[in-house]
One Martini backbone bead per residue (centre of mass of N, CA, C, O) as a GRO file, in nm:
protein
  177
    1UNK     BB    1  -2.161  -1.280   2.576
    2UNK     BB    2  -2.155  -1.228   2.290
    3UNK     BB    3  -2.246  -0.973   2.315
    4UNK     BB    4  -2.081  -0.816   2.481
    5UNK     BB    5  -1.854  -0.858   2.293
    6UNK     BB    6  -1.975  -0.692   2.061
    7UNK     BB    7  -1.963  -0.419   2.222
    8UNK     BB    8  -1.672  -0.403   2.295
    9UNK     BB    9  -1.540  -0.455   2.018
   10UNK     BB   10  -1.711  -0.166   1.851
   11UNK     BB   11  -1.595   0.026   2.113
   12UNK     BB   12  -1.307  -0.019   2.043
   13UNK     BB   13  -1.283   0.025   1.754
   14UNK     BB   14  -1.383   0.317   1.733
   15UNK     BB   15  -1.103   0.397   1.907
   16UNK     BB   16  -0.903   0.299   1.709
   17UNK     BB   17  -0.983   0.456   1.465
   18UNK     BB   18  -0.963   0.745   1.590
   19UNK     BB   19  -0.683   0.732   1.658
   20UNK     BB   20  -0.516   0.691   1.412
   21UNK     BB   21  -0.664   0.953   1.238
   22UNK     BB   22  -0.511   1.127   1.441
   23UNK     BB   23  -0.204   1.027   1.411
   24UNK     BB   24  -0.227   1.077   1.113
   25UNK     BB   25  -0.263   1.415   1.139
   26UNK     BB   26   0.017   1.457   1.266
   27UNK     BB   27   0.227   1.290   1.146
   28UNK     BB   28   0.578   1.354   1.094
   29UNK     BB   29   0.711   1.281   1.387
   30UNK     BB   30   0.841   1.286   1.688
   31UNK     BB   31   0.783   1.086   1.961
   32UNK     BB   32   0.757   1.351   2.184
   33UNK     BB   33   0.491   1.463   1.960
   34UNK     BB   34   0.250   1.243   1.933
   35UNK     BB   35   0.039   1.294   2.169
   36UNK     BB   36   0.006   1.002   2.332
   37UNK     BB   37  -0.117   1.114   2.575
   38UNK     BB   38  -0.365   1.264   2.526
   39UNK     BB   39  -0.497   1.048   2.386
   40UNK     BB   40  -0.491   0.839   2.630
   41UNK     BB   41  -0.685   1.021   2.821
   42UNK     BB   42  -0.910   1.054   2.621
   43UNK     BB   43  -0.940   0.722   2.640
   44UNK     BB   44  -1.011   0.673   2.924
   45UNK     BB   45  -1.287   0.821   2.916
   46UNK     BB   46  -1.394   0.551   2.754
   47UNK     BB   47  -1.190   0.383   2.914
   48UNK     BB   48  -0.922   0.195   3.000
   49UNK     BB   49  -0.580   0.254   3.045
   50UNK     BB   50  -0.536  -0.024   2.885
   51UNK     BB   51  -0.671   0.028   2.623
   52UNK     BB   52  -0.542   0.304   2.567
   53UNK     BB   53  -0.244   0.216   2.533
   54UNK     BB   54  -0.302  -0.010   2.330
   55UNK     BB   55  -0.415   0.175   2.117
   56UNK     BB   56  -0.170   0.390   2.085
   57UNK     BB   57   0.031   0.170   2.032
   58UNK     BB   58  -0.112   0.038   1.775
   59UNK     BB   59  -0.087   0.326   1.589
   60UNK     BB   60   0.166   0.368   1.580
   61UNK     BB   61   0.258   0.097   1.432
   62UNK     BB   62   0.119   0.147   1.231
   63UNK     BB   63   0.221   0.424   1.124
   64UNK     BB   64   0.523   0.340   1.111
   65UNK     BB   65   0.467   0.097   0.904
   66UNK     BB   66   0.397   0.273   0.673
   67UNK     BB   67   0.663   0.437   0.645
   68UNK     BB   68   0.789   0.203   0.564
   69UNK     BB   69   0.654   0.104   0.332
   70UNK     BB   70   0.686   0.378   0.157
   71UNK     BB   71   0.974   0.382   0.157
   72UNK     BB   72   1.000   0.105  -0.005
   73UNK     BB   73   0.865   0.202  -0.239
   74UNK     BB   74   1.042   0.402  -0.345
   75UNK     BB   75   1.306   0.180  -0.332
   76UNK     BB   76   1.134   0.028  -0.581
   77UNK     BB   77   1.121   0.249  -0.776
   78UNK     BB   78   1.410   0.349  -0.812
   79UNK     BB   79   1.516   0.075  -0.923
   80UNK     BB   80   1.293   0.061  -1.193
   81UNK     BB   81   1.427   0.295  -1.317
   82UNK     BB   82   1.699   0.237  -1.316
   83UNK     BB   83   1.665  -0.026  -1.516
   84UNK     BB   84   1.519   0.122  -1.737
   85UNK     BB   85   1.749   0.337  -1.830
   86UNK     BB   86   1.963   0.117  -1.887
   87UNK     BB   87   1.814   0.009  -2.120
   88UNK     BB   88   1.746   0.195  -2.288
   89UNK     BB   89   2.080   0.287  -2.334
   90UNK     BB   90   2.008   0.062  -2.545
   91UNK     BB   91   2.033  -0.095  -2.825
   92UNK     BB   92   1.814  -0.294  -2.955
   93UNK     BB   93   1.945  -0.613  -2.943
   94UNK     BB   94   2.166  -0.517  -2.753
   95UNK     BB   95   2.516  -0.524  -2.546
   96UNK     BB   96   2.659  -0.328  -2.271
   97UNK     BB   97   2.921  -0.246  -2.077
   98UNK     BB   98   2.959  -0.194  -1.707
   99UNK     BB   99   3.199  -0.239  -1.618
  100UNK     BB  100   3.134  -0.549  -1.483
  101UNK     BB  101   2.833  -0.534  -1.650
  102UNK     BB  102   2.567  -0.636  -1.849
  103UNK     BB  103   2.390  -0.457  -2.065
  104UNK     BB  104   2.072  -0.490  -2.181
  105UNK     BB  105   1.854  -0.456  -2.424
  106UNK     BB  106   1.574  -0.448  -2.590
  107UNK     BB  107   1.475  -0.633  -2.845
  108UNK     BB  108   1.254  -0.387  -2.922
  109UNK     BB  109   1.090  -0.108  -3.046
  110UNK     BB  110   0.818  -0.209  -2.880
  111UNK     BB  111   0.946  -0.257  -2.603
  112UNK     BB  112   1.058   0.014  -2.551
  113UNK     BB  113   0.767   0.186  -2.589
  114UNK     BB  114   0.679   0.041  -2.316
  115UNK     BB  115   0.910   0.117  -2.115
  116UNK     BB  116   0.858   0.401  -2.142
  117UNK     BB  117   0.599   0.445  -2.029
  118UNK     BB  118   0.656   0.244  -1.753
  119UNK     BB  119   0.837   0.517  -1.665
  120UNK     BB  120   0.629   0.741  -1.645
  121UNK     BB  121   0.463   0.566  -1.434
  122UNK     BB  122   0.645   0.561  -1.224
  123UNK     BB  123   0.745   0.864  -1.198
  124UNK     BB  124   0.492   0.945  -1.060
  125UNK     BB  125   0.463   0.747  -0.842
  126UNK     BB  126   0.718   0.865  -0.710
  127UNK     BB  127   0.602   1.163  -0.659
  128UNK     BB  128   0.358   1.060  -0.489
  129UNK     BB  129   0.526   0.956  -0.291
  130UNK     BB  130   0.724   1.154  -0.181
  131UNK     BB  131   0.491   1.374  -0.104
  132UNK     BB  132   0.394   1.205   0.098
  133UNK     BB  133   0.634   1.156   0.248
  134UNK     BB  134   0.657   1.461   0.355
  135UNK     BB  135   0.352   1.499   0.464
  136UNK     BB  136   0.315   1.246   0.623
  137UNK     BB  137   0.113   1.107   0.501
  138UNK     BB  138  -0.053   0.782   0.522
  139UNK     BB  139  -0.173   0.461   0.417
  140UNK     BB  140  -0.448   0.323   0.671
  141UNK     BB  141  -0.557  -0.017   0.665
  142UNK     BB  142  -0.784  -0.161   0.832
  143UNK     BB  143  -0.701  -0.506   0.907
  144UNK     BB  144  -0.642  -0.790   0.777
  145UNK     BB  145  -0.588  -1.021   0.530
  146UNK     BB  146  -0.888  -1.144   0.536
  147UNK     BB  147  -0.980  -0.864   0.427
  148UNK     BB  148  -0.807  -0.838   0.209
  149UNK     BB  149  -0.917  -1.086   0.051
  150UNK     BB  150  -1.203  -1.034   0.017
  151UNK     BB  151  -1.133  -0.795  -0.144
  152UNK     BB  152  -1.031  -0.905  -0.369
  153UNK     BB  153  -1.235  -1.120  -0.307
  154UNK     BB  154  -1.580  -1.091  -0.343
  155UNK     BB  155  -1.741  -1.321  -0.510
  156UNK     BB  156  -1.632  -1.512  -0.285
  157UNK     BB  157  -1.719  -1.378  -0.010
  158UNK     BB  158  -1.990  -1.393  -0.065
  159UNK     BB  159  -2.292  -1.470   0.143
  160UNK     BB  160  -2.465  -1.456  -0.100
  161UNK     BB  161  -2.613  -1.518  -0.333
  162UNK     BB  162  -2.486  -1.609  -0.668
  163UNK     BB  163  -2.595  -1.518  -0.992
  164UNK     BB  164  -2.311  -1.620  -1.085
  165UNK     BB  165  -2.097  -1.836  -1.219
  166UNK     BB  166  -1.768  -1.830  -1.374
  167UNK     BB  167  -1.873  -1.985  -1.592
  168UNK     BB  168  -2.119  -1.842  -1.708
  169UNK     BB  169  -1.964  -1.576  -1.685
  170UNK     BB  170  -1.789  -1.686  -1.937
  171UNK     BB  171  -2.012  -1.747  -2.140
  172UNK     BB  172  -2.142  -1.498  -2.177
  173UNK     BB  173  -1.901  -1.326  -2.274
  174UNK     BB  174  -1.845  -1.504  -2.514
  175UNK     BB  175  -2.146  -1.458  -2.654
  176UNK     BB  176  -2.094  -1.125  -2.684
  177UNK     BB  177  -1.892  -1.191  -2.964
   0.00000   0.00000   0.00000
């Protein structure tokens, strides 16, 4: 049985990695064009009619789930953008009435000059989200939290002999100096 769901489980996975991979080259389109029946005729010939349904539907949801991220990234970029531009335009070490609030300027001229740096930073990052999302196109990686998790901890999730531990390589690194 272990057999047979592990064989089912990678052969559905495999049509829905191609499912989303088209989904996602199709860009951003209404639903009426975004060619879910197509896409659902041909996984049915390789599965069956409600696992192709499932698999489209699933695809959908992750490419618009992306969309919204993406937008929200956006409005996230443009509100640090526009928090940063507006303590800039005050003298640091002061603060001035804007309206009904007070903005405060950056403490001294060294943390001004690194938050020109990361307002630089933030607007490239802004210019290629913008263009990102025109382009229709959106980055989704398959897979769920514990997958991302692992990614972020390699050396915790290595199910492999561990060369070092954490304290050996501090030891080791500190040796260094």
């Amino acid at each position: 049985d272990e057999e047979a769901l592990r064989a089912v489980g990678s052969h559905l996975g495999a049509l829905a990695g191609a499912d989303l991979a088209a989904r996602v080259r199709i860009g951003n389109v209404p639903a009426a064009h975004n060619r879910r029946a197509e896409r659902k005729k041909a996984l049915t010939a390789q599965s069956s009619s409600r696992w192709a349904g499932s698999i489209t539907r699933t695809s959908e949801d992750q490419y618009q789930l992306a969309r919204r991220a993406l937008n929200a990234r956006i409005g996230c970029l443009r509100r640090a953008i526009a928090t940063i531009i507006s303590r800039l335009a005050v003298t640091p070490g002061t603060r001035e009435q804007r309206g009904r609030r007070w903005v405060r300027g950056y403490a001294d001229d060294s943390e001004r000059r690194a938050k020109q740096q990361r307002l630089q930073i933030l607007q490239g990052q802004l210019r290629r989200a913008v263009r990102e999302r025109n382009s229709g196109r959106v980055r989704v990686t398959r897979g769920g939290r514990r997958l991302l998790n692992a990614r972020h901890h390699l050396y915790d999730a290595a199910t492999a002999e561990k060369p070092l531990t954490a304290a050996d390589w501090q030891a080791q690194l500190e040796g260094w100096d």
